[in-house]
Amino acid sequence: MKFYITTPIYYANDIPHIGHSYTTITSDIVARWKRLNNFDVFFLTGTDEHGAKIAATAKEKGKTPLDLCDEMSARFKEVWKLLDISYTEFIRTTEQSHLASVRKIIEILFEKGFIFKKKYEGLYCLECERFYSVKDLDENGCCPFHRTRPTNQSEENYFFKLSSFQNALLERIANPDHKEYVEIQPEERKNEIIGKLKLGLEDISFSRSAVEWGIPLPFDKKQTVYVWADALINYITGTGYAADEEKFQKYWPADIHLMAKDILWFHSVIWPAVLMAAGLPLPKKICSHGFFTLNGRKMSKSAGNVISPKELVDKYGVDAARYLLVTIMPFGPDGDISWQELTLKYNADLANNLGNLISRTIKMAEKYFNFQVPQSVLNLELAEKVAAILKENFAVNMDNMQLHKAVEAVQNAITLINKQIEVDSPWKLVKTDVEKRKLASCICSYLQAIYIITMYLLPFMPALCAKIWRMTGGNGDINETAKKYFADLIIPENGFSTPQAKLNVPEILFPRIL
Ligand code: MSP
């Protein structure tokens, strides 16, 4: 089965920060989890490179827009590499394949009569790259996201007949039984969208005559395609629309479009309307998360409180940085983070709970069994308990994008193993042969339970879990073993390691941070 997940394509005028990283890491974790569940995953990310905002930034920096985009898209790729993001493709909206895809779909909309010319005057926010009506502005007449005053713009543009899709959208968004149901998560935001849709929809300008940095309209070369129309179409370009029909048939529609709340309207209203107008299938799920604030303040360059992904990685390491970012706040609502809170969580979950479990288990194997998986009758009781906790609480939370809850279940399982070690006090079982046999059996049972939690944490901390697997003597490649295990959730009769398999000297996986 296929699974297609997307991140937003990020504006190429900004440097990648932890807001972008949060969305991309979340998508990566879901993509990795689906791969482990034997899905044929297509994971798309990229950069949004056209429009007035990019052109203005390039001008400020004395560069051509394309030079700026080349530089910035390379920076995004670098950061995704640093964060171990396993995207299938990275799309840039300045690529030829995308230009062809935009031209094709815009032409179809034009031929079907969904695009028409009209004079328009409105309030435009350059940061959002969109018009606002007065009722959508805040009490000071400013953009609700950027708190800047939109400028008055008047143009003759080509409009998309968004208003024709009000009912069709309502049916598909509000009715789970509809055969083209588009699920919006979380529920509160879905209800907000439905509420707004019920008030009616206005047609939307889909071209600009004053913006040169864009894709010329196929039927009027003096105008360029509105950057948001251009950007949304990336999701079909990426899977081969207008270039590779077989790929397109295989992967479209998207199973999940992921983003923050700021751009949910574009994805859940404008995008499905465009697809309906073009006669294409609709995305299955649109998930939006909240915004990060840092120590109670919005992250911004001017406030000087932006955390860069690199700072996070320098402090905690890549795997822990990924883990912390997606578990520090629930997926959905806004959340405030602070260095202090991140460090507290790092020490509690990783240095103490997980790190301690791994190092104490290996140390016992070192001391009593010369770094080997002891030979013993395999007791899988503890592993079965751990497996049961995770079977009940992990997949369901991953499917609902509640990644922090899925991880909470793993942490509970780790606590359970640590408690069992305290109860057994294996270090006391060293006198008689009977005790020594019990000791061997205890260590084996901890190792089997560790293998299970390691497989579940793999999408979150891929390199680190592969390392734990090797350090603790797990059989073969962790990815392959995990794929087999997740297919039926049956623990193999002989567990996940062979007796006398070599364990490695325990490295300090999570040095304590003050
Ligand atoms: N280019 C458009 C998206 C087009 S998609 C067809 C855009 N780009 S953006 O660079 O502004 O990225 C917005 C997205 O970045 C948000 O939806 C979210 O995924 C992520 N975030 C940016 N800042 C964020 C926070 N402070 N907190 C959480 N996520 C944030 O909009």
CSV table of N, CA and C in Angstrom, one decimal, residues 328-400:
chain,number,residue,atom,x,y,z
A,328,ILE,N,7.7,17.9,23.1
A,328,ILE,CA,7.7,18.9,24.1
A,328,ILE,C,6.3,19.6,24.1
A,329,MET,N,5.6,19.6,23.0
A,329,MET,CA,4.2,20.1,23.1
A,329,MET,C,3.3,19.1,22.3
A,330,PRO,N,2.0,19.0,22.7
A,330,PRO,CA,1.1,18.2,22.0
A,330,PRO,C,0.9,18.7,20.6
A,331,PHE,N,0.6,17.8,19.7
A,331,PHE,CA,0.4,18.2,18.3
A,331,PHE,C,-1.0,18.8,18.3
A,332,GLY,N,-1.2,20.0,17.8
A,332,GLY,CA,-2.5,20.7,17.7
A,332,GLY,C,-2.5,22.1,18.3
A,333,PRO,N,-2.5,22.2,19.6
A,333,PRO,CA,-2.6,23.5,20.2
A,333,PRO,C,-1.2,24.3,20.1
A,334,ASP,N,-1.3,25.6,20.4
A,334,ASP,CA,0.0,26.3,20.5
A,334,ASP,C,0.7,25.9,21.7
A,335,GLY,N,2.0,26.1,21.7
A,335,GLY,CA,2.8,25.7,22.9
A,335,GLY,C,4.0,26.5,23.1
A,336,ASP,N,4.3,26.8,24.4
A,336,ASP,CA,5.4,27.6,24.7
A,336,ASP,C,6.6,26.6,25.0
A,337,ILE,N,7.8,26.9,24.5
A,337,ILE,CA,8.9,26.1,24.9
A,337,ILE,C,10.0,27.0,25.5
A,338,SER,N,10.9,26.3,26.2
A,338,SER,CA,12.1,27.1,26.8
A,338,SER,C,13.2,26.1,26.8
A,339,TRP,N,14.4,26.6,26.8
A,339,TRP,CA,15.6,25.7,26.9
A,339,TRP,C,15.5,24.9,28.2
A,340,GLN,N,15.0,25.6,29.2
A,340,GLN,CA,15.0,24.9,30.5
A,340,GLN,C,14.1,23.6,30.5
A,341,GLU,N,12.9,23.8,29.8
A,341,GLU,CA,12.0,22.7,29.7
A,341,GLU,C,12.5,21.6,28.8
A,342,LEU,N,13.2,22.0,27.7
A,342,LEU,CA,13.8,21.0,26.8
A,342,LEU,C,14.8,20.2,27.6
A,343,THR,N,15.6,20.8,28.4
A,343,THR,CA,16.7,20.1,29.1
A,343,THR,C,16.1,19.2,30.2
A,344,LEU,N,15.0,19.7,30.8
A,344,LEU,CA,14.4,18.9,31.9
A,344,LEU,C,13.9,17.6,31.2
A,345,LYS,N,13.3,17.7,30.1
A,345,LYS,CA,12.7,16.6,29.4
A,345,LYS,C,13.8,15.6,28.9
A,346,TYR,N,14.9,16.2,28.4
A,346,TYR,CA,16.0,15.4,28.0
A,346,TYR,C,16.5,14.6,29.1
A,347,ASN,N,16.7,15.2,30.3
A,347,ASN,CA,17.3,14.5,31.4
A,347,ASN,C,16.3,13.4,31.9
A,348,ALA,N,15.0,13.8,32.0
A,348,ALA,CA,14.1,12.8,32.5
A,348,ALA,C,13.9,11.6,31.6
A,349,ASP,N,13.5,11.9,30.3
A,349,ASP,CA,13.1,10.8,29.4
A,349,ASP,C,14.4,10.1,28.9
A,350,LEU,N,15.4,10.8,28.5
A,350,LEU,CA,16.5,10.2,27.8
A,350,LEU,C,17.7,9.8,28.7
A,351,ALA,N,18.2,10.8,29.4
A,351,ALA,CA,19.4,10.5,30.2
A,351,ALA,C,19.0,9.5,31.3
A,352,ASN,N,17.9,9.8,32.1
A,352,ASN,CA,17.5,9.0,33.2
A,352,ASN,C,16.8,7.7,32.8
A,353,ASN,N,15.7,7.8,32.2
A,353,ASN,CA,14.9,6.6,31.9
A,353,ASN,C,15.5,5.7,30.9
A,354,LEU,N,15.6,6.2,29.7
A,354,LEU,CA,16.1,5.3,28.6
A,354,LEU,C,17.6,5.0,28.7
A,355,GLY,N,18.4,6.1,28.9
A,355,GLY,CA,19.8,5.9,28.9
A,355,GLY,C,20.3,5.0,30.1
A,356,ASN,N,19.6,5.2,31.2
A,356,ASN,CA,19.9,4.4,32.4
A,356,ASN,C,19.6,3.0,32.2
A,357,LEU,N,18.5,2.7,31.6
A,357,LEU,CA,18.1,1.3,31.3
A,357,LEU,C,19.1,0.6,30.5
A,358,ILE,N,19.5,1.3,29.4
A,358,ILE,CA,20.5,0.6,28.5
A,358,ILE,C,21.8,0.4,29.2
A,359,SER,N,22.3,1.4,29.9
A,359,SER,CA,23.6,1.3,30.4
A,359,SER,C,23.7,0.3,31.6
A,360,ARG,N,22.6,0.3,32.4
A,360,ARG,CA,22.7,-0.7,33.5
A,360,ARG,C,22.6,-2.1,33.0
A,361,THR,N,21.8,-2.3,32.0
A,361,THR,CA,21.6,-3.7,31.4
A,361,THR,C,22.9,-4.2,30.8
A,362,ILE,N,23.6,-3.3,30.0
A,362,ILE,CA,24.8,-3.7,29.4
A,362,ILE,C,25.9,-3.9,30.5
A,363,LYS,N,25.9,-3.1,31.5
A,363,LYS,CA,26.9,-3.2,32.5
A,363,LYS,C,26.8,-4.5,33.3
A,364,MET,N,25.5,-5.0,33.5
A,364,MET,CA,25.3,-6.3,34.1
A,364,MET,C,25.8,-7.4,33.2
A,365,ALA,N,25.6,-7.3,31.9
A,365,ALA,CA,26.0,-8.3,31.0
A,365,ALA,C,27.6,-8.3,30.9
A,366,GLU,N,28.1,-7.1,31.1
A,366,GLU,CA,29.6,-7.0,31.1
A,366,GLU,C,30.2,-7.7,32.3
A,367,LYS,N,29.6,-7.4,33.4
A,367,LYS,CA,30.2,-7.8,34.7
A,367,LYS,C,30.0,-9.4,34.9
A,368,TYR,N,28.8,-9.8,34.5
A,368,TYR,CA,28.6,-11.3,34.8
A,368,TYR,C,28.7,-12.2,33.6
A,369,PHE,N,28.6,-11.7,32.4
A,369,PHE,CA,28.6,-12.5,31.2
A,369,PHE,C,29.6,-12.1,30.2
A,370,ASN,N,30.6,-11.3,30.5
A,370,ASN,CA,31.6,-10.9,29.6
A,370,ASN,C,31.1,-10.3,28.3
A,371,PHE,N,30.2,-9.4,28.5
A,371,PHE,CA,29.6,-8.7,27.3
A,371,PHE,C,28.8,-9.6,26.3
A,372,GLN,N,28.2,-10.6,26.9
A,372,GLN,CA,27.4,-11.5,25.9
A,372,GLN,C,26.0,-11.6,26.3
A,373,VAL,N,25.1,-11.8,25.4
A,373,VAL,CA,23.8,-12.2,25.7
A,373,VAL,C,23.8,-13.5,26.4
A,374,PRO,N,23.4,-13.6,27.7
A,374,PRO,CA,23.6,-14.8,28.5
A,374,PRO,C,22.8,-16.0,27.8
A,375,GLN,N,23.4,-17.2,28.1
A,375,GLN,CA,22.6,-18.4,27.6
A,375,GLN,C,21.6,-18.7,28.7
A,376,SER,N,20.4,-18.8,28.3
A,376,SER,CA,19.3,-19.0,29.3
A,376,SER,C,18.0,-19.5,28.6
A,377,VAL,N,17.2,-20.1,29.4
A,377,VAL,CA,15.8,-20.4,28.9
A,377,VAL,C,15.2,-19.0,28.8
A,378,LEU,N,14.6,-18.8,27.6
A,378,LEU,CA,14.1,-17.4,27.4
A,378,LEU,C,12.8,-17.2,28.1
A,379,ASN,N,12.8,-16.1,29.0
A,379,ASN,CA,11.5,-15.8,29.6
A,379,ASN,C,11.1,-14.5,29.0
A,380,LEU,N,9.9,-14.6,28.2
A,380,LEU,CA,9.5,-13.4,27.5
A,380,LEU,C,8.4,-12.6,28.2
A,381,GLU,N,8.2,-12.9,29.5
A,381,GLU,CA,7.0,-12.3,30.2
A,381,GLU,C,7.1,-10.8,30.2
A,382,LEU,N,8.3,-10.3,30.5
A,382,LEU,CA,8.4,-8.8,30.5
A,382,LEU,C,8.2,-8.2,29.1
A,383,ALA,N,8.9,-8.8,28.1
A,383,ALA,CA,8.8,-8.4,26.8
A,383,ALA,C,7.3,-8.4,26.3
A,384,GLU,N,6.6,-9.4,26.7
A,384,GLU,CA,5.2,-9.5,26.3
A,384,GLU,C,4.4,-8.3,27.0
A,385,LYS,N,4.7,-8.0,28.2
A,385,LYS,CA,4.0,-6.9,28.9
A,385,LYS,C,4.3,-5.6,28.2
A,386,VAL,N,5.5,-5.4,27.8
A,386,VAL,CA,5.9,-4.2,27.1
A,386,VAL,C,5.2,-4.1,25.8
A,387,ALA,N,5.2,-5.2,25.1
A,387,ALA,CA,4.6,-5.3,23.8
A,387,ALA,C,3.1,-5.0,23.9
A,388,ALA,N,2.5,-5.5,25.0
A,388,ALA,CA,1.0,-5.2,25.1
A,388,ALA,C,0.7,-3.7,25.3
A,389,ILE,N,1.5,-3.1,26.2
A,389,ILE,CA,1.4,-1.6,26.4
A,389,ILE,C,1.4,-0.9,25.1
A,390,LEU,N,2.5,-1.3,24.3
A,390,LEU,CA,2.7,-0.5,23.1
A,390,LEU,C,1.7,-0.9,22.0
A,391,LYS,N,1.3,-2.1,22.0
A,391,LYS,CA,0.2,-2.5,21.0
A,391,LYS,C,-1.0,-1.7,21.2
A,392,GLU,N,-1.3,-1.5,22.5
A,392,GLU,CA,-2.6,-0.7,22.8
A,392,GLU,C,-2.4,0.8,22.5
A,393,ASN,N,-1.3,1.3,22.8
A,393,ASN,CA,-1.2,2.8,22.8
A,393,ASN,C,-0.3,3.5,21.8
A,394,PHE,N,0.4,2.7,21.0
A,394,PHE,CA,1.3,3.4,20.1
A,394,PHE,C,0.7,3.7,18.7
A,395,ALA,N,0.3,2.7,18.0
A,395,ALA,CA,-0.1,2.9,16.6
A,395,ALA,C,-1.4,3.9,16.6
A,396,VAL,N,-2.3,3.7,17.5
A,396,VAL,CA,-3.5,4.5,17.5
A,396,VAL,C,-3.1,6.0,17.7
A,397,ASN,N,-2.2,6.3,18.5
A,397,ASN,CA,-1.8,7.7,18.7
A,397,ASN,C,-1.0,8.2,17.5
A,398,MET,N,-0.2,7.3,16.9
A,398,MET,CA,0.5,7.8,15.7
A,398,MET,C,-0.5,8.1,14.6
A,399,ASP,N,-1.5,7.3,14.5
A,399,ASP,CA,-2.5,7.5,13.4
A,399,ASP,C,-3.3,8.8,13.7
A,400,ASN,N,-3.4,9.2,14.9
A,400,ASN,CA,-4.1,10.4,15.3
A,400,ASN,C,-3.2,11.6,15.4
